[in-house]
Coordinates of C-alpha atoms and ligand atoms in Angstrom, one line a residue:
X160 CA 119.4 -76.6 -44.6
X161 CA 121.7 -76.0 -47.8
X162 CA 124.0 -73.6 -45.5
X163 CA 123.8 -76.7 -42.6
X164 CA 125.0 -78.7 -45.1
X165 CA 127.4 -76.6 -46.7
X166 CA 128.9 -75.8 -43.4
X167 CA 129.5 -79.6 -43.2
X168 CA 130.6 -80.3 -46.3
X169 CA 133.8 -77.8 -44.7
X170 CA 134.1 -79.5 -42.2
X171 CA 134.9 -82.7 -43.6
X172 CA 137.1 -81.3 -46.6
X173 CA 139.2 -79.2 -43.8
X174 CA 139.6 -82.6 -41.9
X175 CA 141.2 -84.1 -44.6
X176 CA 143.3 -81.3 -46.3
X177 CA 145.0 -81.0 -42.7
X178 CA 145.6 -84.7 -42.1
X179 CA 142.8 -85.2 -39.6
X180 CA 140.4 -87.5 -40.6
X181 CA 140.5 -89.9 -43.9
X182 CA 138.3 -92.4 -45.4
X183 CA 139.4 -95.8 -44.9
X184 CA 140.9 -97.8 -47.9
X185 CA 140.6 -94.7 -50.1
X186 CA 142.9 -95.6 -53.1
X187 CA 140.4 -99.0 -53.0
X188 CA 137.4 -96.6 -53.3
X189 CA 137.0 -96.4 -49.7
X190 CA 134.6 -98.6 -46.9
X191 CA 131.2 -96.9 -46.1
X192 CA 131.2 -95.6 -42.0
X193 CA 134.7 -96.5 -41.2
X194 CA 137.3 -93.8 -40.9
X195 CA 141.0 -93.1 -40.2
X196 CA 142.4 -90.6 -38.0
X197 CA 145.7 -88.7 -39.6
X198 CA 148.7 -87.3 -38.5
X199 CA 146.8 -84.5 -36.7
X200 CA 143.5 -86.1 -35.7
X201 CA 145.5 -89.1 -34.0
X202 CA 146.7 -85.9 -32.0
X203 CA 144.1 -84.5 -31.2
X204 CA 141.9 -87.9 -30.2
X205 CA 145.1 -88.6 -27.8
X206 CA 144.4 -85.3 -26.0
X207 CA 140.6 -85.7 -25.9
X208 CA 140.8 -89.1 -24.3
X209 CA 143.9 -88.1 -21.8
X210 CA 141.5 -85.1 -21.1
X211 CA 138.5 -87.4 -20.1
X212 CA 141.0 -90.0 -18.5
X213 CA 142.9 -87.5 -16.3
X214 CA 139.0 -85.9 -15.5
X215 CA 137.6 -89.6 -14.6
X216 CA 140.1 -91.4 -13.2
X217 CA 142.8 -89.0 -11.7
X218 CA 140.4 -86.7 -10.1
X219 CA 138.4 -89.2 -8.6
X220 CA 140.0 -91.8 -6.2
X221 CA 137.3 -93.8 -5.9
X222 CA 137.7 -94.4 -10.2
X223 CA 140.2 -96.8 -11.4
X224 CA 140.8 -97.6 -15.4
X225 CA 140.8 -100.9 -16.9
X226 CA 141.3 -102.3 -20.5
X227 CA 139.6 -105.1 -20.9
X228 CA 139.7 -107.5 -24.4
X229 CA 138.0 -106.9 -27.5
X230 CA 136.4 -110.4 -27.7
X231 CA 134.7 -112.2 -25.1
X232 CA 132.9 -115.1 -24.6
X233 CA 129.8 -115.0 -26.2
X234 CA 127.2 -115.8 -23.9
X235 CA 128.3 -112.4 -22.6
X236 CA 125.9 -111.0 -25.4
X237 CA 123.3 -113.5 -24.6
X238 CA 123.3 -111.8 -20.7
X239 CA 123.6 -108.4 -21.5
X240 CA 120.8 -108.6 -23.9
X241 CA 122.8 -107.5 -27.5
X242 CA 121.6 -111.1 -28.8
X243 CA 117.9 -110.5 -28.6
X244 CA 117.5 -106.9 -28.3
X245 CA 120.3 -104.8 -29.7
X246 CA 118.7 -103.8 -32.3
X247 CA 117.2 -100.9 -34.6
X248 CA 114.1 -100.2 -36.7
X249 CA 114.6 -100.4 -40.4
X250 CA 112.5 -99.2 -43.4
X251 CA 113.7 -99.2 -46.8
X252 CA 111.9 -96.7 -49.3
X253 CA 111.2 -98.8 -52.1
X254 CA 111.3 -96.1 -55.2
X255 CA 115.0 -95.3 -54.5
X256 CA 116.1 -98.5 -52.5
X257 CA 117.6 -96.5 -49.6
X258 CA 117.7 -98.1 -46.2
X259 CA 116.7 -95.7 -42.7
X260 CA 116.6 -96.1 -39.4
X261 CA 113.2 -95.6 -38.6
X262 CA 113.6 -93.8 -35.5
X263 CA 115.5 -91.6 -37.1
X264 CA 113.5 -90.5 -39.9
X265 CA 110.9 -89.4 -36.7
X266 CA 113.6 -87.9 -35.0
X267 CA 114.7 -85.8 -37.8
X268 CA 111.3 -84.6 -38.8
X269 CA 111.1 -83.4 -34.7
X270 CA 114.2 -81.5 -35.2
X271 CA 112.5 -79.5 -38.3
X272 CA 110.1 -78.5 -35.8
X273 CA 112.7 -77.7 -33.4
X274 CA 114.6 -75.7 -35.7
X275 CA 111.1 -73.8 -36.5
X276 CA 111.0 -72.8 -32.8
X277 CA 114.5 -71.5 -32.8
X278 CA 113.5 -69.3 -35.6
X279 CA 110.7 -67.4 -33.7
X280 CA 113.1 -67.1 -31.0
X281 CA 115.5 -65.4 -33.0
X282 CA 112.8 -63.4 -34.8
X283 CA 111.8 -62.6 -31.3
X284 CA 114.8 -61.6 -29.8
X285 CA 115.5 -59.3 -32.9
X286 CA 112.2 -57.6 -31.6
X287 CA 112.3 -57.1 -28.1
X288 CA 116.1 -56.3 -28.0
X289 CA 117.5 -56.1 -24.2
X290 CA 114.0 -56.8 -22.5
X291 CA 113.8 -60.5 -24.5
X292 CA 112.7 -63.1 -22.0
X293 CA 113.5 -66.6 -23.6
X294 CA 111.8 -69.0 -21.0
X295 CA 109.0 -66.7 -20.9
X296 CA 108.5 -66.7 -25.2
X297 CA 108.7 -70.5 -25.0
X298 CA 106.3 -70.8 -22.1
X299 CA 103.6 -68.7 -23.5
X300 CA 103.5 -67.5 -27.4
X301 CA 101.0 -70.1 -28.3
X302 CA 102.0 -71.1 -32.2
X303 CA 106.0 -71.7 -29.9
X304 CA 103.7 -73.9 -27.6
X305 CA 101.6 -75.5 -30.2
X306 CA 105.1 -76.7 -31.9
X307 CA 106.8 -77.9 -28.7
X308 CA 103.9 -80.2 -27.8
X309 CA 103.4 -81.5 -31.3
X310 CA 107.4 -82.6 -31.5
X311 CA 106.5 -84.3 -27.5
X312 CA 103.5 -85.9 -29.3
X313 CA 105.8 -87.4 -31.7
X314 CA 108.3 -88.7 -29.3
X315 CA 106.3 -89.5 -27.2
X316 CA 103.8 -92.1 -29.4
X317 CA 107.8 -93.4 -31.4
X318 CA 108.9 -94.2 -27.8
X319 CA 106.1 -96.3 -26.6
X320 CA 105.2 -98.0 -30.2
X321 CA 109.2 -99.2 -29.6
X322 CA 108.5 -100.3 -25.8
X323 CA 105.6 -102.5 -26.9
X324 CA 107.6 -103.3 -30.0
X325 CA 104.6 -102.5 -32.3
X326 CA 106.6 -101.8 -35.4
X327 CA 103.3 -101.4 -37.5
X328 CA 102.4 -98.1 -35.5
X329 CA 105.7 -97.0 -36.1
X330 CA 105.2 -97.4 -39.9
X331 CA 101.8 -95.8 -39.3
X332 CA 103.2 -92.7 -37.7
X333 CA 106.2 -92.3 -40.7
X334 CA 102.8 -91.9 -42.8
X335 CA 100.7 -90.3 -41.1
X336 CA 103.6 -87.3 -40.8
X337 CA 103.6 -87.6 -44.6
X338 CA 107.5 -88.4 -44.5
X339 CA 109.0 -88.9 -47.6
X340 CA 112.7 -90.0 -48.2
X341 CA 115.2 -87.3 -47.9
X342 CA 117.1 -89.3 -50.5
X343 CA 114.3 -89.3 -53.7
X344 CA 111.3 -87.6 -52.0
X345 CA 109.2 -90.6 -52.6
X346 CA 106.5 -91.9 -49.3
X347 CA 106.6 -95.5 -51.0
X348 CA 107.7 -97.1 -47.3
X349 CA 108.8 -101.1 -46.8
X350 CA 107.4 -102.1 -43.1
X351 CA 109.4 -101.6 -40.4
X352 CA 111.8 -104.6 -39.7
X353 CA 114.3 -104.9 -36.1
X354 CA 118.2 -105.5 -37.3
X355 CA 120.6 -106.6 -34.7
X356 CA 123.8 -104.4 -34.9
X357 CA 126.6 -107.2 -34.1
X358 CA 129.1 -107.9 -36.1
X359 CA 129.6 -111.6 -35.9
X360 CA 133.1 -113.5 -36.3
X361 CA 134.6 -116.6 -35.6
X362 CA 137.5 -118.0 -33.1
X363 CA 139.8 -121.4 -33.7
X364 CA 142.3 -122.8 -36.6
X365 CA 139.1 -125.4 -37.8
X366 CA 136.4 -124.8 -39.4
X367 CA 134.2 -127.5 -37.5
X368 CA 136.0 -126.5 -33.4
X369 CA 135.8 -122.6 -34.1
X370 CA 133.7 -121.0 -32.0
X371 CA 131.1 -117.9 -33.3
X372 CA 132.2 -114.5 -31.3
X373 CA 130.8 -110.8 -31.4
X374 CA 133.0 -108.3 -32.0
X375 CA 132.3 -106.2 -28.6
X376 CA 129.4 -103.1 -29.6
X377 CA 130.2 -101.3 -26.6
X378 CA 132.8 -101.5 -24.1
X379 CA 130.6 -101.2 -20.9
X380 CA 130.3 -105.4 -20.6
X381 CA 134.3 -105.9 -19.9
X382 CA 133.9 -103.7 -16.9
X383 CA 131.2 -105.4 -15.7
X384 CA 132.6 -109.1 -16.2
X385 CA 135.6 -107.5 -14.2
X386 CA 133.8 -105.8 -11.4
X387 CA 135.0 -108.6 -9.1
X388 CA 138.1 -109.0 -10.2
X389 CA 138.9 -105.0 -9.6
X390 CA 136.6 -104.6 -6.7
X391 CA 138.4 -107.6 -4.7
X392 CA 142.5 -106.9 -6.2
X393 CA 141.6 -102.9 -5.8
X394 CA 140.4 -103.3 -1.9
X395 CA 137.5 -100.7 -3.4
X396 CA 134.6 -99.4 -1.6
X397 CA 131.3 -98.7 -2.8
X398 CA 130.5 -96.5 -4.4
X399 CA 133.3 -96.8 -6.8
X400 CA 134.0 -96.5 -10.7
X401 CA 135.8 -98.4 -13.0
X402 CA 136.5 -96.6 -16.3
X403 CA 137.4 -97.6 -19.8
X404 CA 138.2 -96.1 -23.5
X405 CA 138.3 -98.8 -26.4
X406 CA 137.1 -99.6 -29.5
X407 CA 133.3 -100.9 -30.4
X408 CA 131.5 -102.2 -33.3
X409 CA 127.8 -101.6 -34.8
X410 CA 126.7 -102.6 -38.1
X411 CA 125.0 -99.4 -38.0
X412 CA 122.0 -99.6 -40.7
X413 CA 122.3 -96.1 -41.9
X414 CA 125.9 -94.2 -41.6
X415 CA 125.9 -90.8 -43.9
X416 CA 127.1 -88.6 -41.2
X417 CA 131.1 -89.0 -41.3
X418 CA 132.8 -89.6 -37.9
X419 CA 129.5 -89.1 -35.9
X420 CA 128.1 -92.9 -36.7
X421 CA 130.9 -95.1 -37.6
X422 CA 130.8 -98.9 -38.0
X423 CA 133.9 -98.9 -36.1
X424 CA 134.4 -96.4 -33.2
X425 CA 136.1 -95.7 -30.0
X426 CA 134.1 -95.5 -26.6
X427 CA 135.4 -93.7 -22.8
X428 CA 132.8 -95.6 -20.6
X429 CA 132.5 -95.1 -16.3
X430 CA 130.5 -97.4 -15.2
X431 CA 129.7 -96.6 -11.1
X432 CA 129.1 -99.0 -8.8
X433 CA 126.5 -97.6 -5.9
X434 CA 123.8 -99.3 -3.2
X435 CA 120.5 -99.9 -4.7
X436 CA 118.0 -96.8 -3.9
X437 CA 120.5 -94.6 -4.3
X438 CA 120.8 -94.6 -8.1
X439 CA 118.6 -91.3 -8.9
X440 CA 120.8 -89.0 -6.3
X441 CA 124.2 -90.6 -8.6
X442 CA 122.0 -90.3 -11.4
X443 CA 121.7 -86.5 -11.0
X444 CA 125.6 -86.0 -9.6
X445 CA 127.0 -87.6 -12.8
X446 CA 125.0 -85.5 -15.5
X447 CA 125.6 -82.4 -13.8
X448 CA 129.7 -83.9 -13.3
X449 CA 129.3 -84.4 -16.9
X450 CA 127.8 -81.1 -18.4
X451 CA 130.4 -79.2 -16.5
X452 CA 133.4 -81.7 -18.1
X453 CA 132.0 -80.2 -21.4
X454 CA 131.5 -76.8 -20.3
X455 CA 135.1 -76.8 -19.2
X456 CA 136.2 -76.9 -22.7
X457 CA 134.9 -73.9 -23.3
X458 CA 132.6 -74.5 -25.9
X459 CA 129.7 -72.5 -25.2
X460 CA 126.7 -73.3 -22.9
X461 CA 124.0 -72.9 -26.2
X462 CA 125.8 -75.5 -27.6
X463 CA 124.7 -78.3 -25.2
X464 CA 121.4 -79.7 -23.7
X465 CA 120.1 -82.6 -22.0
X466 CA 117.4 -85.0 -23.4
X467 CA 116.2 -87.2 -21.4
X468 CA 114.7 -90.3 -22.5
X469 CA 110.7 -91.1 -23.3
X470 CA 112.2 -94.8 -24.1
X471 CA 114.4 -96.3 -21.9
X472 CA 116.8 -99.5 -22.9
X473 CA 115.9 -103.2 -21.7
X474 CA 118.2 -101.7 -18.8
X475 CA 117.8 -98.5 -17.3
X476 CA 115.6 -96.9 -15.0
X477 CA 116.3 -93.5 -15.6
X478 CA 118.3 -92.3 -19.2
X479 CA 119.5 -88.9 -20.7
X480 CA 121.6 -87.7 -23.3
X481 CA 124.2 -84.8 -23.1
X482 CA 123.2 -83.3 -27.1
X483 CA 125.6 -81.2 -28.7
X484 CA 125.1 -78.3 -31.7
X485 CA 126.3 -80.7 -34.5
X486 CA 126.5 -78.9 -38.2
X487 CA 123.5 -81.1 -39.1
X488 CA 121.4 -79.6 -35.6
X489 CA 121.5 -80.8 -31.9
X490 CA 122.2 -85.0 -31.5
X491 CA 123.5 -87.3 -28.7
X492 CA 126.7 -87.0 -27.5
X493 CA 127.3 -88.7 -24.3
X494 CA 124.6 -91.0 -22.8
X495 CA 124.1 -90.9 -19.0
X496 CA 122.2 -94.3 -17.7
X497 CA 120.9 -95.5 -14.6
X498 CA 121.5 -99.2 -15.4
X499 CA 120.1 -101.1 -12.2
X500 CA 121.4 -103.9 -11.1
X501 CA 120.5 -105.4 -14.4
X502 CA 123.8 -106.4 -15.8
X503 CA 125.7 -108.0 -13.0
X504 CA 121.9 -109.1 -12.1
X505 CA 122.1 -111.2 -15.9
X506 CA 125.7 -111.8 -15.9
X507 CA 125.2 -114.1 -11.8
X508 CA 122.5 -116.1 -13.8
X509 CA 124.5 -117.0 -17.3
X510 CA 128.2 -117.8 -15.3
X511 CA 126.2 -119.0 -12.6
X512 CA 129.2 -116.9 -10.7
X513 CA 128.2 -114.4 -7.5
X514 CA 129.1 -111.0 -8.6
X515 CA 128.0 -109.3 -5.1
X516 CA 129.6 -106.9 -2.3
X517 CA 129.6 -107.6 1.0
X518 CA 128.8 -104.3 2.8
X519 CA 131.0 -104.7 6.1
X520 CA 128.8 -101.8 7.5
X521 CA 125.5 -103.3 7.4
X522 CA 126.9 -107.2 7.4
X523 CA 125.0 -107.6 3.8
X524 CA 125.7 -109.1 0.5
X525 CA 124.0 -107.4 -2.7
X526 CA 124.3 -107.0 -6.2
X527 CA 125.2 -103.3 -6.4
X528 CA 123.7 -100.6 -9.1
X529 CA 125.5 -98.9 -12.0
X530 CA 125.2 -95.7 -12.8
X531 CA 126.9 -95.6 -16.5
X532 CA 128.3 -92.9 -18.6
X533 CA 129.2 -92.8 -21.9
X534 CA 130.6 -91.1 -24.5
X535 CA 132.2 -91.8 -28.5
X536 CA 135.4 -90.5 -28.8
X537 CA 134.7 -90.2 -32.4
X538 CA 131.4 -88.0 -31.6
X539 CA 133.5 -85.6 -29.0
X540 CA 136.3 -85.6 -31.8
X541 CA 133.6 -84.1 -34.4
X542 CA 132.1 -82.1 -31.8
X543 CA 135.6 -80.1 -31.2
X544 CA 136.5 -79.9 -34.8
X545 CA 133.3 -78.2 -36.1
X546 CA 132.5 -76.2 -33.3
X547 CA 136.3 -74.9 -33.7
X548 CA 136.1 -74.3 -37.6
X549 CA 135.5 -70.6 -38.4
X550 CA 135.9 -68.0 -41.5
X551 CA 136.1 -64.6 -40.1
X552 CA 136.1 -61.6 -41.8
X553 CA 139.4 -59.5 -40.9
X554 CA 139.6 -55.5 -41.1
X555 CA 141.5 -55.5 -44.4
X556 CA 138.4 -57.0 -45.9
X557 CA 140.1 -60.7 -46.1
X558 CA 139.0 -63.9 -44.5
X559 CA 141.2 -66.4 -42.6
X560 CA 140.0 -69.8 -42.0
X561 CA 140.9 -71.0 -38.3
X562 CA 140.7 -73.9 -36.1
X563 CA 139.9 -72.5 -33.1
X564 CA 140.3 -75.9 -31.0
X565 CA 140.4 -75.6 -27.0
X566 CA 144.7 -74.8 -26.8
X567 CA 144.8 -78.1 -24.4
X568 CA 143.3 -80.4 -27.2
X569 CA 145.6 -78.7 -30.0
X570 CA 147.6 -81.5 -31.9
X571 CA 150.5 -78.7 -32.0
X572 CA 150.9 -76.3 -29.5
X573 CA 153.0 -74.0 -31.4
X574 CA 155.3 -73.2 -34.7
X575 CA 158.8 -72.0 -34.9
X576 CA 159.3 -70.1 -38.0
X577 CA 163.0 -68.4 -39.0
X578 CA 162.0 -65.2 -40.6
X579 CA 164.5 -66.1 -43.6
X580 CA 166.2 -69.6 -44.3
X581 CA 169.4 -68.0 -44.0
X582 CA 171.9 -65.7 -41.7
X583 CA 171.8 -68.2 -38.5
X584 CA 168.1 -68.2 -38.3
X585 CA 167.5 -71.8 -38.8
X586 CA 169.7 -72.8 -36.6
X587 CA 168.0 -70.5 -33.7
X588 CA 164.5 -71.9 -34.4
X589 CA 165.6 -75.1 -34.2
X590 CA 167.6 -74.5 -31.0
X591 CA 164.3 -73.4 -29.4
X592 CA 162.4 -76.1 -31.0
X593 CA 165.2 -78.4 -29.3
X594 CA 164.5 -77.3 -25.5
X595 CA 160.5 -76.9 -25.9
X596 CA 159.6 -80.7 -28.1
X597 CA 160.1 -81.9 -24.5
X598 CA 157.2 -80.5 -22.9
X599 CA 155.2 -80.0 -26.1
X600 CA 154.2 -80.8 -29.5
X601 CA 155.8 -78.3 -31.9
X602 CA 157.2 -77.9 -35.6
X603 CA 159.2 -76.1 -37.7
X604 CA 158.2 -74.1 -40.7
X605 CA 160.6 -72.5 -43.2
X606 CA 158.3 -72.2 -46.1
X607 CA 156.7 -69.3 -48.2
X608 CA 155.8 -66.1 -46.7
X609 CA 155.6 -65.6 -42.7
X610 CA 152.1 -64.5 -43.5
X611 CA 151.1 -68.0 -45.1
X612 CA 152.9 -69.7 -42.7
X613 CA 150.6 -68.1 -40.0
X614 CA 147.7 -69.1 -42.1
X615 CA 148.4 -72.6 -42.4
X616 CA 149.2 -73.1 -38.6
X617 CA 145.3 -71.0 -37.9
X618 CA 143.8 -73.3 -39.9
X619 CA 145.7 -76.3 -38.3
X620 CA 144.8 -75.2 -35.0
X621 CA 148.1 -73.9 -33.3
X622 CA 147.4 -72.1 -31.1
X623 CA 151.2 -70.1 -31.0
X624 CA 153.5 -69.6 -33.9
X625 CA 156.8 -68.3 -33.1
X626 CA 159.3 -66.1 -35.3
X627 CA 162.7 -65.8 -35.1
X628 CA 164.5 -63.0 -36.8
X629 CA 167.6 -60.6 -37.0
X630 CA 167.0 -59.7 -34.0
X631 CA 166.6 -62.3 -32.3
X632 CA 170.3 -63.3 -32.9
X633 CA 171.1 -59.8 -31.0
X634 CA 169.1 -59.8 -27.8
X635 CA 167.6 -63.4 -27.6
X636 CA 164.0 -61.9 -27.5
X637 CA 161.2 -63.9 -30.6
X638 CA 157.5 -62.9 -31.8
X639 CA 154.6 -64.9 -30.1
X640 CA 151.5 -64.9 -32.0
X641 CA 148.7 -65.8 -30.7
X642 CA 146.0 -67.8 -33.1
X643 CA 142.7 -66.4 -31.9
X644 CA 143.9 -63.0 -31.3
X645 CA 146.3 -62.4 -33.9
X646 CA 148.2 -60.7 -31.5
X647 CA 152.2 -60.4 -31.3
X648 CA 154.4 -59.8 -28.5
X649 CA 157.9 -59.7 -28.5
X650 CA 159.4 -62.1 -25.6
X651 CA 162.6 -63.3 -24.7
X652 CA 163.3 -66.5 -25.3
X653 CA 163.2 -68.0 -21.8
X654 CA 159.9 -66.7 -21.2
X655 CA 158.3 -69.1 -24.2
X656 CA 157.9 -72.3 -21.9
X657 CA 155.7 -70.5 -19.3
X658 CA 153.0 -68.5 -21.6
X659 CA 152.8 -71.6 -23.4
X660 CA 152.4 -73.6 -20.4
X661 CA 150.0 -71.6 -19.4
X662 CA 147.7 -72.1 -22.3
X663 CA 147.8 -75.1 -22.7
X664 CA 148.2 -76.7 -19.1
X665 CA 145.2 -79.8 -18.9
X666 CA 145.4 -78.7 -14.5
X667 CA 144.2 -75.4 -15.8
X668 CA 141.9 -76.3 -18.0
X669 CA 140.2 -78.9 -15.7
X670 CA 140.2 -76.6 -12.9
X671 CA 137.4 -75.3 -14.4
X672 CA 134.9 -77.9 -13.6
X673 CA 135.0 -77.0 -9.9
Ligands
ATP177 P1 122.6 -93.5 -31.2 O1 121.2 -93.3 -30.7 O2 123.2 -92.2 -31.8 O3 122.7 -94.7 -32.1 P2 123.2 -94.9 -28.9 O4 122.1 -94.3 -27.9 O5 123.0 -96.2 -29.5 O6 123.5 -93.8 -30.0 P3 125.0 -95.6 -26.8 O7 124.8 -97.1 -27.0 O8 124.4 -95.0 -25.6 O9 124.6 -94.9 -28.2 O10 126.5 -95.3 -26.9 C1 127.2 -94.3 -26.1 C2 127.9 -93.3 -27.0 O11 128.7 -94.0 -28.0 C3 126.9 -92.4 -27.8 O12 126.5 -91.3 -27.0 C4 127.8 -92.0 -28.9 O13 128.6 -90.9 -28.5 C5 128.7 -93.1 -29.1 N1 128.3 -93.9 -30.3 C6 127.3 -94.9 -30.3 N2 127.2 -95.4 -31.6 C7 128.2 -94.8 -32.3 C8 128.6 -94.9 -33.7 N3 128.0 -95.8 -34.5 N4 129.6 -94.1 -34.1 C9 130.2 -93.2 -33.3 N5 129.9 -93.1 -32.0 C10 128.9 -93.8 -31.5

């Protein structure tokens, strides 16, 4: 746990000493869950939404974008259901006055038990060597067993005490698991209350004519309120998609985990539109579409697993997550939900306005399914940046610290560095800075050593640094290094564009989905 957090505590340092992430209204001491993005992270959360967008709506021509207003008309919340049902389980502990989701405190105390299981793996596979059989350990060394069906147990008795709304057993189960506060240690619980996550505001110049709004908590409910509006203007065919990225707001009760639960956040939402009965195929086409937009990022397979849901929302039939490796253990990513016809369903009975499609094969109206995904920007953001962060030892008995981001996601792609500040060489580095800015990101670096410079552009992420020196001036050939590899090569100049290119080319890099 202390090296979890440790590893964390890096991660958010290293976020802010290279201009990626910083706490909002910091000289003002700062406003608990909400972040801002830096000179680099604004960078690199470009390039992770252009790499969903291109992936969604590109790819697919039956998925068109949209970007639909912030606020809305607020018996929109009243239809979806945010009104009476968005919210969470509270308990405070009442020795040390700190608030938790109560869910949460469960879910946590399943992952200890998950991370005992991936310790007799390990142990295991230290044993057996080669001949190690993962599936086969899980499935049949008992105490692995016994552990895996406690944590079910667990899930499985939170999930349906929150169905029935029976906040009491929920309470019931925190004690009975002996669960104390993480914060003081202390088991001296509050019951457990529901807290609606909206952020309330208001609309007009008056005080007595303004009108009470929600700021939007997720961006899924502008689609839907458009479907007929892009469906009819787009000539579009079931199935289709419409997809969105925007910002969202939840008065989240308990935010201690940086960028991963913000008050404020960003959302890439594709909500598909399909003919009832034929949600669980979609629902299975668009989680495996999914895992392999991850996998494409090459971010290794261990890192990811599904988890599909023992509760379901007020408007699914089917729900999983995509969980990632966090530095604090394995949590939701991207949510992939079968949604029925429950939205546009609720949205025909509020506006009192059809929202149906007329099938011209089979000469019949119907309110079509959705098949939703969705993912935080903010969580995929935190999910490339620590999975990226590494020390590694070197031969010489140093450590470098590096960035290892995916090339395509890199804020810059690379750094031109004269060798000296003097004899022409500036001039040359920023003559080849000139012809490459307009294909890619790139900066200059005159500073310190060559070696330093090379460390500050590793631990930035770059993934090329380039070095012009006397002889460059002679035969027009530079240095390339390469981050992960360390490696140089000496290349003419000409030839930069096209092993750049090819490193950092999004075509290339989505290929790999097929
Ligand atoms: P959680 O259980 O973590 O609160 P959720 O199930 O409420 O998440 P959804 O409503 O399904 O989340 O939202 C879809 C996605 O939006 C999540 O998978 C997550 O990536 C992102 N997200 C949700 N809440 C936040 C938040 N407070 N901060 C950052 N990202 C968030």
């Amino acid at each position: 746990m202390a090296k979890q957090e440790d590893d964390f505590k890096k991660v958010i340092s290293h976020a802010k000493e290279y201009g990626y992430v910083f706490q909002s209204s910091e000289i003002y001491d700062g406003l608990s869950a909400v972040y801002d993005y830096g000179q680099n992270g604004a960078e690199l959360k470009k390039n992770i939404r252009e790499y969903w967008w291109k992936a969604m709506v590109q790819l697919n021509d039956n998925i068109v974008g949209l970007d639909s207003a912030i606020f809305m008309h607020p018996t929109i919340w009243k239809a979806s259901g945010h009104v009476d049902a968005f919210n969470d389980p509270l308990i405070d502990n009442k020795d040390s006055k700190k608030r938790y989701r109560a869910d949460v405190l469960i879910e946590d105390y399943v992952g200890k038990i998950d991370a005992k299981i991936e310790k007799e793996v390990a142990k295991a596979a230290k044993r057996f060597g080669d001949t190690f059989d993962k599936e086969q350990f899980l499935a049949t060394n008992q105490r692995v067993v016994d552990y895996q069906e406690q944590g079910k147990a667990i899930l499985k008795r939170m999930g349906q005490s929150l169905e029935k709304e029976d906040l009491e057993d929920v309470k019931a189960l925190i004690e009975e698991l002996d669960i104390a506060c993480p914060m003081s240690g202390s088991k001296n619980w509050t019951d457990v209350k529901q807290f609606n996550l909206m952020f309330g505001t208001k609309l007009g110049a008056s005080a007595e004519n303004a009108m009470d709004l929600y700021l939007r908590p997720e961006t899924a409910q502008g689609i839907f309120v458009n479907f007929l509006n892009v469906q009819k203007s787009g000539r579009m065919k079931i199935p289709f998609g419409i997809a969105q990225t925007g910002k969202a707001f939840r008065n989240e009760i308990v935010a201690r985990q940086f960028i991963f639960r913000m008050r404020e956040f960003e959302q890439m939402e594709m909500q598909f539109f399909i003919q009832p009965g034929t949600q669980k195929e979609w629902y299975e086409v668009w989680k495996d579409k999914r895992m392999k937009w991850h996998l494409s990022l090459g971010m290794g397979q261990d890192n990811y697993r599904f988890h599909n849901h023992e509760k379901l929302a007020h408007y699914a039939d089917a729900a999983a997550d995509i969980e990632f490796r966090f530095p604090f253990g394995f949590k939701e990513l991207e949510g992939i939900h079968s949604r029925t016809d429950f939205d546009l369903g609720s949205h025909e009975k509020f506006s009192g306005k059809k929202l149906q499609y007329f099938d011209y094969e089979t000469n019949k109206n119907y309110v079509p399914y959705v098949l939703e995904t969705s993912i935080g920007l903010d969580r995929m953001f935190l999910a490339v940046f620590s999975n990226s962060l590494v020390e590694e030892e070197l031969d010489n008995n140093t450590t470098r610290t590096v960035l290892k981001l995916p090339a395509v996601l890199a804020p810059t792609k690379a750094a031109v560095f004269p060798l000296v500040k003097k004899d022409g060489l500036p001039e040359l580095a920023q003559e080849i800075i000139e012809d490459l800015k307009w294909d890619f990101n790139v900066l200059y670096d005159e500073k310190d050593a060559v070696g330093r410079r090379y460390r500050r552009q590793d631990a930035n992420g770059t993934p090329f640094c380039i070095t012009v020196d006397h002889q460059s001036l002679e035969d027009n050939t530079v240095t390339i290094r390469h981050r992960d590899t360390m490696e140089q090569q000496r290349v003419a100049i000409t030839e930069l564009k096209a092993i750049i290119h090819k490193e950092v080319d999004m075509k290339s890099w989505l290929r790999r989905m097929e």
